[in-house]
PDB file of C-alpha atoms in Angstrom:
ATOM      1  CA  MET L  47    -130.975-171.828  43.666  1.00 91.00           C
ATOM      2  CA  LYS L  48    -128.216-173.991  42.159  1.00 92.00           C
ATOM      3  CA  SER L  49    -126.090-173.522  39.069  1.00 95.00           C
ATOM      4  CA  ASP L  50    -123.309-175.961  38.140  1.00 97.00           C
ATOM      5  CA  ILE L  51    -121.252-174.593  35.256  1.00 97.00           C
ATOM      6  CA  ILE L  52    -118.347-176.074  33.265  1.00 97.00           C
ATOM      7  CA  LEU L  53    -116.181-173.437  31.581  1.00 96.00           C
ATOM      8  CA  ALA L  54    -113.871-174.638  28.812  1.00 95.00           C
ATOM      9  CA  GLY L  55    -111.453-173.170  26.339  1.00 92.00           C
ATOM     10  CA  VAL L  56    -107.838-172.665  25.417  1.00 89.00           C
ATOM     11  CA  GLY L  57    -105.300-170.739  27.460  1.00 83.00           C
ATOM     12  CA  GLY L  58    -105.449-166.992  26.926  1.00 81.00           C
ATOM     13  CA  GLN L  59    -109.063-166.878  25.672  1.00 86.00           C
ATOM     14  CA  GLY L  60    -110.528-165.503  28.907  1.00 89.00           C
ATOM     15  CA  ILE L  61    -112.177-168.508  30.574  1.00 90.00           C
ATOM     16  CA  LEU L  62    -111.073-167.436  34.028  1.00 90.00           C
ATOM     17  CA  THR L  63    -112.354-163.892  33.427  1.00 94.00           C
ATOM     18  CA  ILE L  64    -115.817-165.344  32.763  1.00 96.00           C
ATOM     19  CA  ALA L  65    -115.563-167.339  36.009  1.00 95.00           C
ATOM     20  CA  THR L  66    -114.489-164.206  37.903  1.00 95.00           C
ATOM     21  CA  ILE L  67    -117.458-162.178  36.612  1.00 97.00           C
ATOM     22  CA  ILE L  68    -120.021-164.865  37.460  1.00 97.00           C
ATOM     23  CA  GLY L  69    -118.364-165.557  40.806  1.00 96.00           C
ATOM     24  CA  HIS L  70    -118.303-161.871  41.751  1.00 97.00           C
ATOM     25  CA  ALA L  71    -122.037-161.589  41.011  1.00 97.00           C
ATOM     26  CA  ALA L  72    -122.757-164.697  43.100  1.00 97.00           C
ATOM     27  CA  VAL L  73    -120.773-163.411  46.086  1.00 96.00           C
ATOM     28  CA  GLU L  74    -122.435-159.997  45.827  1.00 96.00           C
ATOM     29  CA  ARG L  75    -125.807-161.755  46.113  1.00 96.00           C
ATOM     30  CA  GLY L  76    -124.594-163.700  49.164  1.00 97.00           C
ATOM     31  CA  LEU L  77    -124.578-167.131  47.520  1.00 97.00           C
ATOM     32  CA  TYR L  78    -122.197-170.000  48.221  1.00 96.00           C
ATOM     33  CA  LEU L  79    -119.490-170.496  45.599  1.00 96.00           C
ATOM     34  CA  LYS L  80    -116.882-173.153  44.841  1.00 95.00           C
ATOM     35  CA  GLN L  81    -114.506-173.212  41.898  1.00 93.00           C
ATOM     36  CA  ALA L  82    -111.909-175.690  40.654  1.00 89.00           C
ATOM     37  CA  GLU L  83    -109.598-175.007  37.721  1.00 79.00           C
ATOM     38  CA  VAL L  84    -107.388-177.162  35.518  1.00 76.00           C
ATOM     39  CA  HIS L  85    -104.801-175.396  33.388  1.00 69.00           C
ATOM     40  CA  GLY L  86    -102.930-176.951  30.487  1.00 64.00           C
ATOM     41  CA  MET L  87     -99.861-175.298  29.039  1.00 58.00           C
ATOM     42  CA  SER L  88    -101.811-172.099  28.526  1.00 55.00           C
ATOM     43  CA  GLN L  89     -98.861-170.204  27.036  1.00 57.00           C
ATOM     44  CA  ARG L  90     -98.771-172.881  24.335  1.00 59.00           C
ATOM     45  CA  GLY L  91    -102.497-172.972  23.678  1.00 65.00           C
ATOM     46  CA  GLY L  92    -103.279-175.767  26.118  1.00 78.00           C
ATOM     47  CA  ASP L  93    -106.762-176.416  27.381  1.00 83.00           C
ATOM     48  CA  VAL L  94    -108.225-174.651  30.412  1.00 86.00           C
ATOM     49  CA  GLN L  95    -111.357-175.776  32.201  1.00 90.00           C
ATOM     50  CA  SER L  96    -113.102-174.712  35.347  1.00 92.00           C
ATOM     51  CA  HIS L  97    -115.884-176.143  37.472  1.00 96.00           C
ATOM     52  CA  LEU L  98    -117.995-173.315  38.920  1.00 96.00           C
ATOM     53  CA  ARG L  99    -120.670-174.223  41.463  1.00 97.00           C
ATOM     54  CA  ILE L 100    -123.136-171.660  42.842  1.00 97.00           C
ATOM     55  CA  SER L 101    -125.925-172.342  45.333  1.00 97.00           C
ATOM     56  CA  ASP L 102    -128.015-170.817  48.080  1.00 96.00           C
ATOM     57  CA  LYS L 103    -127.101-173.905  50.152  1.00 96.00           C
ATOM     58  CA  VAL L 104    -123.705-175.137  51.364  1.00 96.00           C
ATOM     59  CA  ILE L 105    -121.694-176.792  48.567  1.00 95.00           C
ATOM     60  CA  HIS L 106    -119.683-179.806  49.734  1.00 93.00           C
ATOM     61  CA  SER L 107    -117.531-180.476  46.641  1.00 92.00           C
ATOM     62  CA  ASP L 108    -115.846-178.173  44.166  1.00 92.00           C
ATOM     63  CA  LEU L 109    -116.177-180.725  41.344  1.00 95.00           C
ATOM     64  CA  ILE L 110    -119.321-181.260  39.280  1.00 96.00           C
ATOM     65  CA  PRO L 111    -120.227-184.943  38.780  1.00 96.00           C
ATOM     66  CA  GLU L 112    -120.663-186.238  35.216  1.00 96.00           C
ATOM     67  CA  GLY L 113    -124.203-185.751  33.953  1.00 97.00           C
ATOM     68  CA  LYS L 114    -124.980-182.975  36.454  1.00 97.00           C
ATOM     69  CA  ALA L 115    -123.782-179.713  34.860  1.00 97.00           C
ATOM     70  CA  ASP L 116    -126.553-177.216  34.183  1.00 97.00           C
ATOM     71  CA  LEU L 117    -124.434-175.391  31.649  1.00 97.00           C
ATOM     72  CA  ILE L 118    -121.252-175.674  29.585  1.00 97.00           C
ATOM     73  CA  ILE L 119    -119.760-172.375  28.485  1.00 97.00           C
ATOM     74  CA  SER L 120    -116.980-172.854  25.941  1.00 97.00           C
ATOM     75  CA  ILE L 121    -115.025-170.347  23.918  1.00 95.00           C
ATOM     76  CA  GLU L 122    -113.675-173.038  21.585  1.00 95.00           C
ATOM     77  CA  PRO L 123    -115.960-175.561  19.847  1.00 96.00           C
ATOM     78  CA  MET L 124    -113.836-178.726  20.167  1.00 95.00           C
ATOM     79  CA  GLU L 125    -113.186-177.948  23.829  1.00 93.00           C
ATOM     80  CA  ALA L 126    -116.966-177.782  24.302  1.00 95.00           C
ATOM     81  CA  LEU L 127    -117.284-181.353  23.062  1.00 95.00           C
ATOM     82  CA  ARG L 128    -114.673-182.633  25.523  1.00 93.00           C
ATOM     83  CA  TYR L 129    -117.067-182.015  28.417  1.00 95.00           C
ATOM     84  CA  THR L 130    -120.505-182.991  27.082  1.00 96.00           C
ATOM     85  CA  SER L 131    -120.490-186.060  29.366  1.00 96.00           C
ATOM     86  CA  PHE L 132    -120.808-183.631  32.284  1.00 97.00           C
ATOM     87  CA  LEU L 133    -123.977-182.025  30.898  1.00 97.00           C
ATOM     88  CA  ALA L 134    -127.305-182.820  32.584  1.00 97.00           C
ATOM     89  CA  PRO L 135    -130.084-184.092  30.287  1.00 95.00           C
ATOM     90  CA  ASP L 136    -131.767-180.669  30.452  1.00 94.00           C
ATOM     91  CA  GLY L 137    -128.500-178.707  30.470  1.00 95.00           C
ATOM     92  CA  TRP L 138    -127.396-176.079  27.957  1.00 95.00           C
ATOM     93  CA  LEU L 139    -124.209-175.773  25.925  1.00 96.00           C
ATOM     94  CA  ILE L 140    -123.139-172.308  24.750  1.00 95.00           C
ATOM     95  CA  ALA L 141    -120.003-172.244  22.565  1.00 96.00           C
ATOM     96  CA  ASN L 142    -117.957-170.052  20.290  1.00 97.00           C
ATOM     97  CA  ARG L 143    -118.054-171.122  16.642  1.00 96.00           C
ATOM     98  CA  LYS L 144    -114.479-170.197  15.740  1.00 95.00           C
ATOM     99  CA  PRO L 145    -111.985-173.056  16.181  1.00 95.00           C
ATOM    100  CA  PHE L 146    -108.607-172.465  17.803  1.00 91.00           C
ATOM    101  CA  VAL L 147    -106.511-174.873  15.753  1.00 89.00           C
ATOM    102  CA  ASN L 148    -103.558-175.740  17.969  1.00 82.00           C
ATOM    103  CA  ILE L 149    -103.068-179.394  17.045  1.00 84.00           C
ATOM    104  CA  PRO L 150    -102.319-181.012  13.638  1.00 87.00           C
ATOM    105  CA  ASN L 151    -105.242-183.439  13.835  1.00 89.00           C
ATOM    106  CA  TYR L 152    -107.953-180.949  14.787  1.00 91.00           C
ATOM    107  CA  PRO L 153    -111.278-182.522  13.705  1.00 93.00           C
ATOM    108  CA  ASP L 154    -113.175-181.365  10.627  1.00 95.00           C
ATOM    109  CA  HIS L 155    -114.764-178.024  11.526  1.00 96.00           C
ATOM    110  CA  GLU L 156    -118.102-178.807   9.877  1.00 96.00           C
ATOM    111  CA  GLN L 157    -118.319-182.067  11.829  1.00 96.00           C
ATOM    112  CA  VAL L 158    -117.608-180.297  15.143  1.00 96.00           C
ATOM    113  CA  TRP L 159    -120.231-177.632  14.431  1.00 96.00           C
ATOM    114  CA  ALA L 160    -122.815-180.217  13.322  1.00 96.00           C
ATOM    115  CA  THR L 161    -122.303-182.254  16.510  1.00 96.00           C
ATOM    116  CA  ILE L 162    -122.895-179.195  18.683  1.00 95.00           C
ATOM    117  CA  GLU L 163    -125.874-177.975  16.652  1.00 94.00           C
ATOM    118  CA  ALA L 164    -127.483-181.431  16.881  1.00 95.00           C
ATOM    119  CA  MET L 165    -127.693-181.095  20.652  1.00 94.00           C
ATOM    120  CA  PRO L 166    -131.209-180.101  21.790  1.00 90.00           C
ATOM    121  CA  ARG L 167    -130.191-177.123  23.951  1.00 92.00           C
ATOM    122  CA  SER L 168    -127.167-175.535  22.343  1.00 92.00           C
ATOM    123  CA  VAL L 169    -126.129-172.128  21.059  1.00 91.00           C
ATOM    124  CA  LEU L 170    -123.188-171.879  18.658  1.00 93.00           C
ATOM    125  CA  ILE L 171    -122.204-168.277  18.095  1.00 94.00           C
ATOM    126  CA  ASP L 172    -119.503-166.541  16.043  1.00 95.00           C
ATOM    127  CA  ALA L 173    -118.434-164.546  19.070  1.00 96.00           C
ATOM    128  CA  ASP L 174    -115.218-163.274  17.479  1.00 96.00           C
ATOM    129  CA  LYS L 175    -117.173-161.564  14.688  1.00 96.00           C
ATOM    130  CA  LEU L 176    -119.782-160.143  17.065  1.00 95.00           C
ATOM    131  CA  ALA L 177    -117.096-158.856  19.448  1.00 96.00           C
ATOM    132  CA  ARG L 178    -115.347-157.012  16.605  1.00 96.00           C
ATOM    133  CA  GLU L 179    -118.675-155.438  15.575  1.00 96.00           C
ATOM    134  CA  VAL L 180    -119.671-154.081  19.003  1.00 94.00           C
ATOM    135  CA  ALA L 181    -116.467-153.789  21.016  1.00 88.00           C
ATOM    136  CA  THR L 182    -113.035-155.315  20.394  1.00 91.00           C
ATOM    137  CA  ALA L 183    -111.903-158.794  19.397  1.00 90.00           C
ATOM    138  CA  ARG L 184    -110.573-159.238  22.943  1.00 92.00           C
ATOM    139  CA  SER L 185    -114.170-159.135  24.229  1.00 95.00           C
ATOM    140  CA  MET L 186    -115.033-162.428  22.517  1.00 96.00           C
ATOM    141  CA  ASN L 187    -115.240-164.219  25.867  1.00 97.00           C
ATOM    142  CA  ILE L 188    -117.729-161.643  27.180  1.00 97.00           C
ATOM    143  CA  VAL L 189    -119.940-162.142  24.104  1.00 97.00           C
ATOM    144  CA  ILE L 190    -120.045-165.844  25.015  1.00 97.00           C
ATOM    145  CA  LEU L 191    -120.915-164.958  28.626  1.00 97.00           C
ATOM    146  CA  GLY L 192    -123.714-162.758  27.309  1.00 96.00           C
ATOM    147  CA  ALA L 193    -125.050-165.601  25.174  1.00 94.00           C
ATOM    148  CA  ALA L 194    -125.012-167.842  28.269  1.00 94.00           C
ATOM    149  CA  SER L 195    -126.302-165.215  30.689  1.00 94.00           C
ATOM    150  CA  GLY L 196    -129.875-166.481  30.609  1.00 91.00           C
ATOM    151  CA  HIS L 197    -128.680-169.769  32.113  1.00 92.00           C
ATOM    152  CA  VAL L 198    -126.079-168.807  34.746  1.00 93.00           C
ATOM    153  CA  GLY L 199    -128.559-167.880  37.476  1.00 91.00           C
ATOM    154  CA  MET L 200    -127.519-164.207  37.574  1.00 93.00           C
ATOM    155  CA  SER L 201    -129.367-161.296  36.006  1.00 93.00           C
ATOM    156  CA  THR L 202    -127.851-159.213  33.219  1.00 94.00           C
ATOM    157  CA  GLU L 203    -127.756-156.265  35.637  1.00 95.00           C
ATOM    158  CA  GLU L 204    -125.770-158.291  38.194  1.00 97.00           C
ATOM    159  CA  LEU L 205    -123.265-159.367  35.532  1.00 97.00           C
ATOM    160  CA  GLU L 206    -122.913-155.779  34.283  1.00 98.00           C
ATOM    161  CA  HIS L 207    -122.280-154.647  37.860  1.00 98.00           C
ATOM    162  CA  SER L 208    -119.535-157.290  38.156  1.00 98.00           C
ATOM    163  CA  ILE L 209    -117.977-156.215  34.850  1.00 98.00           C
ATOM    164  CA  THR L 210    -117.904-152.646  36.083  1.00 98.00           C
ATOM    165  CA  ALA L 211    -116.289-153.630  39.391  1.00 97.00           C
ATOM    166  CA  ILE L 212    -113.692-155.913  37.780  1.00 97.00           C
ATOM    167  CA  PHE L 213    -112.687-153.743  34.790  1.00 97.00           C
ATOM    168  CA  GLN L 214    -113.017-150.251  36.283  1.00 96.00           C
ATOM    169  CA  ARG L 215    -109.274-150.049  37.042  1.00 96.00           C
ATOM    170  CA  LYS L 216    -108.706-150.320  33.251  1.00 96.00           C
ATOM    171  CA  GLY L 217    -110.901-147.321  32.534  1.00 97.00           C
ATOM    172  CA  ASP L 218    -114.465-146.529  31.508  1.00 96.00           C
ATOM    173  CA  ALA L 219    -113.889-147.356  27.829  1.00 96.00           C
ATOM    174  CA  VAL L 220    -112.922-150.940  28.688  1.00 96.00           C
ATOM    175  CA  VAL L 221    -115.933-151.272  30.998  1.00 97.00           C
ATOM    176  CA  GLN L 222    -118.302-150.041  28.278  1.00 97.00           C
ATOM    177  CA  GLN L 223    -116.756-152.311  25.635  1.00 96.00           C
ATOM    178  CA  ASN L 224    -117.304-155.345  27.827  1.00 97.00           C
ATOM    179  CA  ILE L 225    -120.868-154.352  28.704  1.00 97.00           C
ATOM    180  CA  ALA L 226    -121.593-153.897  24.980  1.00 97.00           C
ATOM    181  CA  ALA L 227    -120.143-157.347  24.304  1.00 97.00           C
ATOM    182  CA  LEU L 228    -122.275-158.879  27.087  1.00 97.00           C
ATOM    183  CA  ARG L 229    -125.457-157.290  25.723  1.00 97.00           C
ATOM    184  CA  ALA L 230    -124.654-158.357  22.140  1.00 96.00           C
ATOM    185  CA  GLY L 231    -124.222-161.976  23.204  1.00 95.00           C
ATOM    186  CA  ARG L 232    -127.455-161.912  25.186  1.00 94.00           C
ATOM    187  CA  ALA L 233    -129.364-160.383  22.251  1.00 94.00           C
ATOM    188  CA  TYR L 234    -128.033-163.090  19.917  1.00 93.00           C
ATOM    189  CA  ALA L 235    -129.102-165.887  22.277  1.00 88.00           C
ATOM    190  CA  ASP L 236    -132.528-164.343  22.853  1.00 89.00           C
ATOM    191  CA  ALA L 237    -133.110-164.060  19.098  1.00 88.00           C
ATOM    192  CA  LYS L 238    -132.034-167.681  18.560  1.00 79.00           C
ATOM    193  CA  ASP L 239    -134.352-168.943  21.293  1.00 69.00           C
ATOM    194  CA  LEU L 240    -137.267-167.046  19.756  1.00 54.00           C
ATOM    195  CA  ALA L 241    -136.501-168.468  16.326  1.00 52.00           C
ATOM    196  CA  ALA L 242    -136.237-172.005  17.720  1.00 53.00           C
ATOM    197  CA  HIS L 243    -139.711-171.692  19.233  1.00 47.00           C
ATOM    198  CA  GLY L 244    -141.246-170.252  16.080  1.00 43.00           C
ATOM    199  CA  VAL L 245    -141.991-166.853  17.644  1.00 39.00           C
TER     200      VAL L 245
END
């Protein structure tokens, strides 16, 4: 088992929470785990990215080589495009549709979306809208994790167990909101995959 994942977004969007949930599930299963993080000026909306490597064999480097990532999970569409050179030819890109416009020359939104949607294995999801419908807007990152959950190497049950363990100190309502967000993201991705295959 091996899963090399790039996580990308803007400071404050919950990238590191996604990494914590996946990492907790991996450790609970007894897998090897390495993680490297790069933080921009997160308080000012700077970029945040993380390399997350999971395997049933010893991992010698915490950085994923270009062209070798199995998955890019991004909660900001332009940030997703920054790291496409890391994606393996058969890798997946799962990204939030809503831009976080923190620079004056942010690219045309339609162009960013079209570039992502032109990729053969990509899911672009309005996670902010879905999070508001099933939980709270703050659960947007967990909707994205749910949409990517079929590709992270962990089962939905393992991820839900991690969410429970990580959020239980905040109360049962917060745990249930995040589980609802995870399931909503997974349902969206499953429906999109079925549609793509004409089922």
